[in-house]
mmCIF file of C-alpha atoms and ligand atoms in Angstrom:
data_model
loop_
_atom_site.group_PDB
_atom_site.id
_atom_site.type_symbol
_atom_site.label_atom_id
_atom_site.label_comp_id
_atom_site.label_asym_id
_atom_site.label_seq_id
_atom_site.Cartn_x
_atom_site.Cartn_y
_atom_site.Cartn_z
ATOM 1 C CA UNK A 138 -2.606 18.451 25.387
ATOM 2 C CA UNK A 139 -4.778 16.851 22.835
ATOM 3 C CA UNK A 140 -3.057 15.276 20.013
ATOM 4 C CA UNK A 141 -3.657 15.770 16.830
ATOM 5 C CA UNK A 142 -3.127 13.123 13.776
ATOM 6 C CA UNK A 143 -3.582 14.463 10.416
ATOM 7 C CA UNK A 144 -4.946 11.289 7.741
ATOM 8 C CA UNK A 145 -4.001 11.520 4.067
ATOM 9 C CA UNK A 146 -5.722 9.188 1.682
ATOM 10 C CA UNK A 147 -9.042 9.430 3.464
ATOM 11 C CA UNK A 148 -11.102 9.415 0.152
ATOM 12 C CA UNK A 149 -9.477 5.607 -0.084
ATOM 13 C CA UNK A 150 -9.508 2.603 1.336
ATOM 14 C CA UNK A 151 -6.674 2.575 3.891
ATOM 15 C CA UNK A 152 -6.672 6.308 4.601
ATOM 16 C CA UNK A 153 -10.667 6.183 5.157
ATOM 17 C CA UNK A 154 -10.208 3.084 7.307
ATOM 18 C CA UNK A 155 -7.573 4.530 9.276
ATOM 19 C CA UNK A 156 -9.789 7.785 9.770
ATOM 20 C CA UNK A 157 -13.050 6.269 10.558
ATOM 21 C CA UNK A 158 -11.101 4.056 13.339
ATOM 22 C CA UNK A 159 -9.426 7.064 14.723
ATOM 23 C CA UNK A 160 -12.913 8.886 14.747
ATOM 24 C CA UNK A 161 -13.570 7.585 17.619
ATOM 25 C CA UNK A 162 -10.702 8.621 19.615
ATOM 26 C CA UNK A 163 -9.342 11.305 22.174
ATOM 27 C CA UNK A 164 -7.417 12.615 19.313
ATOM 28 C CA UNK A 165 -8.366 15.337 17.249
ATOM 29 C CA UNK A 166 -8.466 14.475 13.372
ATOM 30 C CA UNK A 167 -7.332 16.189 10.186
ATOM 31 C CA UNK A 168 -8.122 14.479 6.598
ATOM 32 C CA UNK A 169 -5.703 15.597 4.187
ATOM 33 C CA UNK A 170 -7.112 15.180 0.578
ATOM 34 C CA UNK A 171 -7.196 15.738 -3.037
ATOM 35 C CA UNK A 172 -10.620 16.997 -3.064
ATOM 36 C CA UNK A 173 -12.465 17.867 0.376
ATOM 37 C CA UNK A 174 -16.216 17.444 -1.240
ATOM 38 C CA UNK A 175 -15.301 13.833 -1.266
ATOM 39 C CA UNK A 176 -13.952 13.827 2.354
ATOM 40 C CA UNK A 177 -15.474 11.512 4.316
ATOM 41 C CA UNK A 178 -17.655 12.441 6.867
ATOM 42 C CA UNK A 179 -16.489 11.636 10.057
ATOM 43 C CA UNK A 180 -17.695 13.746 13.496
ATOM 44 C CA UNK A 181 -14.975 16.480 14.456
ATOM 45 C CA UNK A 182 -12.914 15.936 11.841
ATOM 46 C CA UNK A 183 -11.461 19.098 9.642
ATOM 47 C CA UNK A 184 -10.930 18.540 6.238
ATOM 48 C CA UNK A 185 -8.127 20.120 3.981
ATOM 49 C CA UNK A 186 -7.150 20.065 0.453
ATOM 50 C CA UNK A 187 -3.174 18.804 0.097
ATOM 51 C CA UNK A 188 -1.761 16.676 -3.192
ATOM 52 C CA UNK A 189 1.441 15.756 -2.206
ATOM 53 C CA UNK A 190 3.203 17.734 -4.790
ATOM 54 C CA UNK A 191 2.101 20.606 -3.047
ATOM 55 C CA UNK A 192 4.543 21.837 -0.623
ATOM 56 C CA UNK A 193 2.707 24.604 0.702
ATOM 57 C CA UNK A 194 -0.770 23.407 1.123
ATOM 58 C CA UNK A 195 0.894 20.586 2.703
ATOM 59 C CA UNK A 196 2.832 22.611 5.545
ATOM 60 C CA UNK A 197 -0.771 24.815 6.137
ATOM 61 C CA UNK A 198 -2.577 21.515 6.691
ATOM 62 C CA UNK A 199 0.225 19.958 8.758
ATOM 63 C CA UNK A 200 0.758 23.615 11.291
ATOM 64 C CA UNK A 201 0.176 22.013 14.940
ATOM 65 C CA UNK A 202 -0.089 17.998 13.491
ATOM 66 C CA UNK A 203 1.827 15.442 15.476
ATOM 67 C CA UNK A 204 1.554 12.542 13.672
ATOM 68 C CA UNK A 205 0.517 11.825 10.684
ATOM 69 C CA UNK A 206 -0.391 9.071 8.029
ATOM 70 C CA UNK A 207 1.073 9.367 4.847
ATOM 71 C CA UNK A 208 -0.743 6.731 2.334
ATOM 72 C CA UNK A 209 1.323 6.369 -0.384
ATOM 73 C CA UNK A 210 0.386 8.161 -3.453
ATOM 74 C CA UNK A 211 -1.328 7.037 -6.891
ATOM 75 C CA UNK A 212 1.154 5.435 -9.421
ATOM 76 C CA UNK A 213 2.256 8.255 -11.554
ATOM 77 C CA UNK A 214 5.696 9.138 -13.331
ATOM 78 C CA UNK A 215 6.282 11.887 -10.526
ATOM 79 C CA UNK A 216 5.075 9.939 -7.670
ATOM 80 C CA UNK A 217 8.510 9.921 -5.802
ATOM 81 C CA UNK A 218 8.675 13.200 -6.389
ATOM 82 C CA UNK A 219 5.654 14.274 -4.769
ATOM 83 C CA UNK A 220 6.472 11.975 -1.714
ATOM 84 C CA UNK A 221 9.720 13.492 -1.367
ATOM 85 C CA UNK A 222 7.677 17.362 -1.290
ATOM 86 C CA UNK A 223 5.078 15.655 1.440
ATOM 87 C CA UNK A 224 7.985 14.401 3.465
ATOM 88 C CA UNK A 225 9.691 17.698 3.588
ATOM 89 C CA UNK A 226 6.439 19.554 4.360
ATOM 90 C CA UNK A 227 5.523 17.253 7.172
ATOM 91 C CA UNK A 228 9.395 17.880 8.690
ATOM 92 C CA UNK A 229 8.785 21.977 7.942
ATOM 93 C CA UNK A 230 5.424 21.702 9.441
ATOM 94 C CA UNK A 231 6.973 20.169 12.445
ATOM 95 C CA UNK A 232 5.116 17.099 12.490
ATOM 96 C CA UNK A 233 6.938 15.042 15.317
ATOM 97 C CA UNK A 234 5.984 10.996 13.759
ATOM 98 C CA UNK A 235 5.329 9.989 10.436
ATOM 99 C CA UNK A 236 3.786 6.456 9.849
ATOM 100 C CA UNK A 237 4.108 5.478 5.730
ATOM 101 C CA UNK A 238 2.546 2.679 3.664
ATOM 102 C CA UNK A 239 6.155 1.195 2.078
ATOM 103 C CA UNK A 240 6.472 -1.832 0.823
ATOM 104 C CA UNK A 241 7.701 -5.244 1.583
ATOM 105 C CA UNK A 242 11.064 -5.783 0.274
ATOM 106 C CA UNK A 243 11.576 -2.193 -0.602
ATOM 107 C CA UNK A 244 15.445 -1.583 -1.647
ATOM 108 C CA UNK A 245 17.060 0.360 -4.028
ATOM 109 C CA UNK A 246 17.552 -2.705 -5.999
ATOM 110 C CA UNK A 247 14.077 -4.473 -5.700
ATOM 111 C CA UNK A 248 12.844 -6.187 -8.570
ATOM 112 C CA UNK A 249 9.470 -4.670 -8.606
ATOM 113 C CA UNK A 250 10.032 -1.112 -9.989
ATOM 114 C CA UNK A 251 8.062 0.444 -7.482
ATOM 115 C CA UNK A 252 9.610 -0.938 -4.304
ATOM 116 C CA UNK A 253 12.555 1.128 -5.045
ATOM 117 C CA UNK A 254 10.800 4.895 -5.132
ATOM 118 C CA UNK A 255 9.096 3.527 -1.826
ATOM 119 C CA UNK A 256 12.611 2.924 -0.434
ATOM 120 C CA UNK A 257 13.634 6.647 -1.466
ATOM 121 C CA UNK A 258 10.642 7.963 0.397
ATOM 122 C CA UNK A 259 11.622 5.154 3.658
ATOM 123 C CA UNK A 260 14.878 7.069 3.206
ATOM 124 C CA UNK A 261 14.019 10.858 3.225
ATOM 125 C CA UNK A 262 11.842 9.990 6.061
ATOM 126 C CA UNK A 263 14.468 8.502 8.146
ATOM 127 C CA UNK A 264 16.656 11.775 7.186
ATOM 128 C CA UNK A 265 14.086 13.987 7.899
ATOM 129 C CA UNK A 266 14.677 14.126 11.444
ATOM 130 C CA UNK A 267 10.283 13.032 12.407
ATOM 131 C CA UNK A 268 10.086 9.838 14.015
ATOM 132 C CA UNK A 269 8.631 7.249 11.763
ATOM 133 C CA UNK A 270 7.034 3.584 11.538
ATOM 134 C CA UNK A 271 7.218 1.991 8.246
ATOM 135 C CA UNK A 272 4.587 -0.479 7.162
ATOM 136 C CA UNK A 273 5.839 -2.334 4.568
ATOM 137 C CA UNK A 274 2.908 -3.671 2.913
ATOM 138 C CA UNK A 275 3.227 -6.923 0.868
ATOM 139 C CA UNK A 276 0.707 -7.574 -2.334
ATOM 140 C CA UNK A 277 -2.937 -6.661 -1.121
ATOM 141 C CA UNK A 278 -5.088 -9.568 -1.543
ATOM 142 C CA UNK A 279 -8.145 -7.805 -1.756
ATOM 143 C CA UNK A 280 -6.610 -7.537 -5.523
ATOM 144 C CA UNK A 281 -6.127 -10.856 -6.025
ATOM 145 C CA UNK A 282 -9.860 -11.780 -7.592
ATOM 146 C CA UNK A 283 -9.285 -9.041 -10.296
ATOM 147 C CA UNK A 284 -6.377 -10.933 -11.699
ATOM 148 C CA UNK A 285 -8.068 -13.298 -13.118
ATOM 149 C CA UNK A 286 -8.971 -12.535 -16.818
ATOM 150 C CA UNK A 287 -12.200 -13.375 -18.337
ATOM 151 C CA UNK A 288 -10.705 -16.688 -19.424
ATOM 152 C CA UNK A 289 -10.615 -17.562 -15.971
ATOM 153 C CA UNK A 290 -6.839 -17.280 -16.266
ATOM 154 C CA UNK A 291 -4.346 -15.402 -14.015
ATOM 155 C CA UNK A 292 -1.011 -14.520 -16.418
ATOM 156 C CA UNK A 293 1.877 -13.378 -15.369
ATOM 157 C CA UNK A 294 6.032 -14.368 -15.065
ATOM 158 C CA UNK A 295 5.511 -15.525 -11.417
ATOM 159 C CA UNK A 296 6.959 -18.867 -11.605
ATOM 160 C CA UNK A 297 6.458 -20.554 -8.636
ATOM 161 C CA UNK A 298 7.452 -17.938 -6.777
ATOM 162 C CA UNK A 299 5.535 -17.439 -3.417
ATOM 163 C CA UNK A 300 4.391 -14.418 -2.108
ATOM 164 C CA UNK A 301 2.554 -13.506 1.515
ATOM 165 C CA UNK A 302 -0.488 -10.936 0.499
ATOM 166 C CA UNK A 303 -2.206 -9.016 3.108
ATOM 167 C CA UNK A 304 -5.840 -7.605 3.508
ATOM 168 C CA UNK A 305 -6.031 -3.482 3.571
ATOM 169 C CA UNK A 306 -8.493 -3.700 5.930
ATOM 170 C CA UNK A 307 -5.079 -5.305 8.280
ATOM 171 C CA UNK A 308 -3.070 -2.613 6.940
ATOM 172 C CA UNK A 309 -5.236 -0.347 7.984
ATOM 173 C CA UNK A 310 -5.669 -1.632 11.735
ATOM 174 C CA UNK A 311 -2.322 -1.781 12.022
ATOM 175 C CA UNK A 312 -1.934 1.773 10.840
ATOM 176 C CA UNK A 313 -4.354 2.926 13.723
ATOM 177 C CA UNK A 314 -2.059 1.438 16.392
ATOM 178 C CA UNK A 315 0.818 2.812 15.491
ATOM 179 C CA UNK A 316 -0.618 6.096 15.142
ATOM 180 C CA UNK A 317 -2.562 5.963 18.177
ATOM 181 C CA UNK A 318 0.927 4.887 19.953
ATOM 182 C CA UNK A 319 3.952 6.676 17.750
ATOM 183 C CA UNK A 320 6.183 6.310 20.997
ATOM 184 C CA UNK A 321 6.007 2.676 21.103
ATOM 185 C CA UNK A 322 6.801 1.787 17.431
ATOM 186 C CA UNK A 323 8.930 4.588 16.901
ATOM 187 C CA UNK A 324 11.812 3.878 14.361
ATOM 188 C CA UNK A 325 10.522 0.597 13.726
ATOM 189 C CA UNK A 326 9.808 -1.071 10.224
ATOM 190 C CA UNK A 327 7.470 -4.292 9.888
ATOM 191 C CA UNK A 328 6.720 -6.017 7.068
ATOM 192 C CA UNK A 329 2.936 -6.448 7.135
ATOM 193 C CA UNK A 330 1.678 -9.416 5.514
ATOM 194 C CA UNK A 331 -1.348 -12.368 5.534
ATOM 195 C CA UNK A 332 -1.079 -15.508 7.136
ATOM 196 C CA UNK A 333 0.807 -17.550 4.690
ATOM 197 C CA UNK A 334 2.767 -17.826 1.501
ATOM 198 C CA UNK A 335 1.198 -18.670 -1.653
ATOM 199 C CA UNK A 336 2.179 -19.505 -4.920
ATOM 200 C CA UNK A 337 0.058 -17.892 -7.550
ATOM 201 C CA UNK A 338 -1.080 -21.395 -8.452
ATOM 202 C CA UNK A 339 -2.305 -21.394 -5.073
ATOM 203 C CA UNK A 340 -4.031 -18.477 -5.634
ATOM 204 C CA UNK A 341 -5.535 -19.756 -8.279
ATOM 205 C CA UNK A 342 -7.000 -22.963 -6.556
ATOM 206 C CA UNK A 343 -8.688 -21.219 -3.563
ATOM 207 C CA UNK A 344 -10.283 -19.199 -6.082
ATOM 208 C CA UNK A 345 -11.685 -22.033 -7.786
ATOM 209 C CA UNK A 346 -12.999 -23.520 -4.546
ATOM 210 C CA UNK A 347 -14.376 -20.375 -3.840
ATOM 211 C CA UNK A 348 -15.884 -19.451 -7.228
ATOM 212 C CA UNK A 349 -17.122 -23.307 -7.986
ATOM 213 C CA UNK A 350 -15.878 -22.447 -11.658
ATOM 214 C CA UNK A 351 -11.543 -23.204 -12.704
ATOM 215 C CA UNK A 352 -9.113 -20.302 -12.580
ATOM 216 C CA UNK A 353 -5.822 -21.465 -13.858
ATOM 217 C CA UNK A 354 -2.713 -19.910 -13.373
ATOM 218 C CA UNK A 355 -0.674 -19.274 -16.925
ATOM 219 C CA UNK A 356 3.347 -18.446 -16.163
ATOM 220 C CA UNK A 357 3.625 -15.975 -18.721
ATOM 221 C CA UNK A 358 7.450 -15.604 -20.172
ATOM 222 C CA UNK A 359 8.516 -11.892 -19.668
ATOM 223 C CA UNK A 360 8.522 -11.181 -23.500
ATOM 224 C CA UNK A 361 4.340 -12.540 -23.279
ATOM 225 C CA UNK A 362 3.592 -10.103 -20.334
ATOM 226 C CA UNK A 363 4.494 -6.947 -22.189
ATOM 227 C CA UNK A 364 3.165 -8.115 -24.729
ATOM 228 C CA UNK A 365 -0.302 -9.098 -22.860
ATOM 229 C CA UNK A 366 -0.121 -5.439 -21.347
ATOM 230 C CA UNK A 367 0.556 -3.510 -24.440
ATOM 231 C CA UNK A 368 -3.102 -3.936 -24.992
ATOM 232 C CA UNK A 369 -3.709 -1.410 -22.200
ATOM 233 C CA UNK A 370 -2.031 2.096 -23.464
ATOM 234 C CA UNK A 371 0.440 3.276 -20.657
ATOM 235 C CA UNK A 372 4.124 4.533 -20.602
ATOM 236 C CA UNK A 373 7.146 2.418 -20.497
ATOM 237 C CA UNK A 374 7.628 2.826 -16.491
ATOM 238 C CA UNK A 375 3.900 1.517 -15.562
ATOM 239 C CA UNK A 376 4.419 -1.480 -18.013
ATOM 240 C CA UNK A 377 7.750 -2.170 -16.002
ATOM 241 C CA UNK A 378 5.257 -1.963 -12.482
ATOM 242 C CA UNK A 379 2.888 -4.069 -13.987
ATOM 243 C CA UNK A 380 5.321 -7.057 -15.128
ATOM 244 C CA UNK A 381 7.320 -6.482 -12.164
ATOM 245 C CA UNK A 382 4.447 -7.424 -9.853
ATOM 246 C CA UNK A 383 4.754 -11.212 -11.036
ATOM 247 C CA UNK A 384 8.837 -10.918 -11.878
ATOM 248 C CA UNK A 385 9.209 -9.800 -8.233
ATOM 249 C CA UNK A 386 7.426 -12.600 -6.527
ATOM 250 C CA UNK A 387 9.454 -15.242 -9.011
ATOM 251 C CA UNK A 388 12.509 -13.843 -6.801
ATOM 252 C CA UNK A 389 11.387 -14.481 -3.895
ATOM 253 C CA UNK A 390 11.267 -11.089 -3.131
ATOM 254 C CA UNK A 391 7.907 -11.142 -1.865
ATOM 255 C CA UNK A 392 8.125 -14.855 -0.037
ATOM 256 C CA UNK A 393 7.994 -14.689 3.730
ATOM 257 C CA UNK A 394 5.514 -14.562 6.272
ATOM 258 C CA UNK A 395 4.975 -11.804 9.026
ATOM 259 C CA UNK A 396 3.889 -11.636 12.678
ATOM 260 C CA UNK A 397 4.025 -8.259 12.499
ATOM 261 C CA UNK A 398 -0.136 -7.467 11.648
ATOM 262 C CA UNK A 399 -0.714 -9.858 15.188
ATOM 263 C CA UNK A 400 1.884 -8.091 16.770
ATOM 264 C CA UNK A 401 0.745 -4.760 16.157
ATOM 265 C CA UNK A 402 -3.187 -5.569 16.102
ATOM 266 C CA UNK A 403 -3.336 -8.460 18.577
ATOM 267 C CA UNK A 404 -5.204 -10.176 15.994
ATOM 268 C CA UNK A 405 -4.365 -12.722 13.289
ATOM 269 C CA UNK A 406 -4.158 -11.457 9.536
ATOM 270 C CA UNK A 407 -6.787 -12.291 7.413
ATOM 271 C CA UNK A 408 -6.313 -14.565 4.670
ATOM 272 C CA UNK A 409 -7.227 -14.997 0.929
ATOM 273 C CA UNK A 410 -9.869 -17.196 1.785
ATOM 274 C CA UNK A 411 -11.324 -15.104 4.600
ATOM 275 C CA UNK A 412 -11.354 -12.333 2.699
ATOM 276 C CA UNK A 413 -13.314 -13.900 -0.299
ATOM 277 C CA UNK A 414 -15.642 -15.456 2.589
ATOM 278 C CA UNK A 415 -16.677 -12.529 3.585
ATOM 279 C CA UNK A 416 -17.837 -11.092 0.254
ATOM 280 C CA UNK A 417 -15.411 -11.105 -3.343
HETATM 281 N N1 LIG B 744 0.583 -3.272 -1.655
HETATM 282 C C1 LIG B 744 -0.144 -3.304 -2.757
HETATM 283 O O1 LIG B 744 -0.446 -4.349 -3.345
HETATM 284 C C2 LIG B 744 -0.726 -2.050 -3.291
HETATM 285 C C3 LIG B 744 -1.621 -2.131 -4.350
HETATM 286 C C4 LIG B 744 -2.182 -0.954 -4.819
HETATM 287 C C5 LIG B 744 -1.855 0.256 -4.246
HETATM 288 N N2 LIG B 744 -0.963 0.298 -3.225
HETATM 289 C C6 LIG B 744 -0.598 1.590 -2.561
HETATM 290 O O2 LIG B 744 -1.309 1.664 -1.326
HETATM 291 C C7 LIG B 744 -1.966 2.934 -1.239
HETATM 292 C C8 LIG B 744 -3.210 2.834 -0.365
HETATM 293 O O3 LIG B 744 -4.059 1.841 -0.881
HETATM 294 P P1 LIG B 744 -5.626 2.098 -0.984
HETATM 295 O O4 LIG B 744 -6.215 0.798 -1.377
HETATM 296 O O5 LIG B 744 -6.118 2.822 0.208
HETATM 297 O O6 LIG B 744 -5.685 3.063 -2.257
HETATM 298 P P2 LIG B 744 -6.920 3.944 -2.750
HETATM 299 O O7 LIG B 744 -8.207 3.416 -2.220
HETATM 300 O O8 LIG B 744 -6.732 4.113 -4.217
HETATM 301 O O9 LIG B 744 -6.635 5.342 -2.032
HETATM 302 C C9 LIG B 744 -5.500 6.098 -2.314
HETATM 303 C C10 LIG B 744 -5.674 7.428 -1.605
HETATM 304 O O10 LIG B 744 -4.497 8.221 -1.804
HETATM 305 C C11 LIG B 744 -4.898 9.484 -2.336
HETATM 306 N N3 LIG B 744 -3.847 9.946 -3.226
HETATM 307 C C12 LIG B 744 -3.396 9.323 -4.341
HETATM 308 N N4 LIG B 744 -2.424 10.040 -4.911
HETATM 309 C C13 LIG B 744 -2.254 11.146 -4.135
HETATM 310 C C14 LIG B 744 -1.396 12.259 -4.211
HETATM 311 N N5 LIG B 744 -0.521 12.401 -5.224
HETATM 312 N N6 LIG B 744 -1.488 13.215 -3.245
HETATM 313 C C15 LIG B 744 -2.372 13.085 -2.240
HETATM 314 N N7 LIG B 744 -3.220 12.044 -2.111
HETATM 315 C C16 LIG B 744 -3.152 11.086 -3.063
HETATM 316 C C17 LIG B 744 -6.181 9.211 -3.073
HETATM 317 O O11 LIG B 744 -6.911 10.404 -3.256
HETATM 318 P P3 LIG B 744 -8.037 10.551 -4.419
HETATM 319 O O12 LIG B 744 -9.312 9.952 -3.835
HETATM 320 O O13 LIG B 744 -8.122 11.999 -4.648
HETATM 321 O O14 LIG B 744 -7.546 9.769 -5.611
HETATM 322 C C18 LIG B 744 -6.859 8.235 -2.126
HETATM 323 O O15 LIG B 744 -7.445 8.899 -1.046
HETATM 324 C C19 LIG B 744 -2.219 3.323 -2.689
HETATM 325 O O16 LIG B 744 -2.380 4.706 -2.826
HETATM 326 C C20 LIG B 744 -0.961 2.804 -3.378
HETATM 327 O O17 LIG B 744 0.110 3.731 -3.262
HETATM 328 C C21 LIG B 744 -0.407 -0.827 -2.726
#
């Protein structure tokens, strides 16, 4: 019997990776997204129109899916919520593997705010009665050039924390094998991150050498990062994300380096500097 794998996210940058890779396979594909004129086009693939939130669409486009990708959502004040929803569709829909984008460090606890709804949505996954692989993502690194303000400065309550930032592109090839072999990563969580641990003074030095102009690193005090972000209108909880990025990676929370993208892809992760060789 053919499998089928059903894609979320494919209008983005991990779920359209994930979906062009698999394109190519014996599997047939499904791309679940917000909007199917934006779908991507990709030879025998169907299309369907699913926001997480929505329960029903979700168990339609799921009927006869084995395994599917679940990208996590957008950051919005309901975005556990509408994990929780997709979860319990993909179980209803009697999806037999679920692979998820988490993230590293994810606990209840976790300093960065957002860890903790990914470890509710790790949880309901792992009650749902699907198999499941959880990638825990660490920082993508791809973001790491935006940081910098047009002061050339990078600001934030990071200390010298260190912190192990992986390339999407990694993400998504490592996505692709475990969804290409659920069976043989079945129950199993990695942590996927880059090649080493940086400090986000680091960070800020390979971007100089790599921009030929300085980027500095400012450790903001928690009381000067809201106050930085207030400049940006946004509700209480997505100020909290925003300074927790930098809080988190103070702790430690964030420090540690993976074999897990090697592992999985039988290739090393890219790192920062890769990444900005081959085009900011
Ligand atoms: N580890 C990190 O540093 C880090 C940083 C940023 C984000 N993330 C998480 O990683 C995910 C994947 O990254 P990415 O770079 O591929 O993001 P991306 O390019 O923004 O793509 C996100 C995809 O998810 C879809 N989506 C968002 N909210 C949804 C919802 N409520 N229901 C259904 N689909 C939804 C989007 O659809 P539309 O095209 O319709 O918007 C898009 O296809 C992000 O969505 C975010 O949760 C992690």
């Amino acid at each position: 019997m053919t499998t089928t794998i059903a894609v979320t996210g494919a209008t983005g940058f991990v779920g359209g990776a994930v979906a062009r890779a698999l394109g190519g396979s014996d599997a047939a594909l499904r791309l679940l997204v917000r909007d199917t004129s934006r779908a991507p086009e990709i030879p025998g693939a169907d299309a369907y129109a699913v926001t997480y939130g929505d329960r029903e669409a979700a168990v339609r486009a799921l009927d006869g899916v084995q395994t599917v990708l679940m990208v996590s959502a957008a950051e919005s004040a309901d975005r556990l919520e509408q994990h929780l929803t997709f979860v319990d569709a993909a179980a209803a829909a009697g999806v037999e593997h679920i692979v998820y984008t988490s993230f590293f460090g994810a606990a209840p606890d976790a300093v960065f705010t957002l860890a903790r709804d990914h470890f509710a949505t790790e949880e309901r996954i792992k009650a749902s009665g699907m198999g499941y692989t959880l990638l825990r993502d660490n920082f993508y690194l791809d973001f790491l050039p935006s940081l910098v303000g047009e002061d050339g400065a990078i600001r934030g309550p990071a200390g010298d924390g260190r912190f192990a930032p992986v390339a999407r592109a990694d993400v998504a090839r490592s996505a692709v094998e475990a969804l290409a072999m659920p069976q043989d990563h079945r129950g199993v969580t990695y942590d996927l991150t880059g090649p080493e641990a940086l400090t986000m003074s680091e960070v800020a030095d390979i971007l100089t050498e790599h921009r030929g102009s300085e980027v500095r690193y400012h450790d903001e005090t928690i009381e000067e990062a809201y106050a930085s972000r207030r400049r940006w209108e946004a509700p209480d909880w997505q100020y909290d994300a925003w300074v927790s990025t930098y809080t988190a990676i103070a702790a430690g929370e964030l420090d540690g380096v993976s074999i897990a993208v090697a592992t999985l892809t039988g290739r090393e992760p890219l790192s920062l500097r890769d990444h900005l060789a081959a085009g900011e």
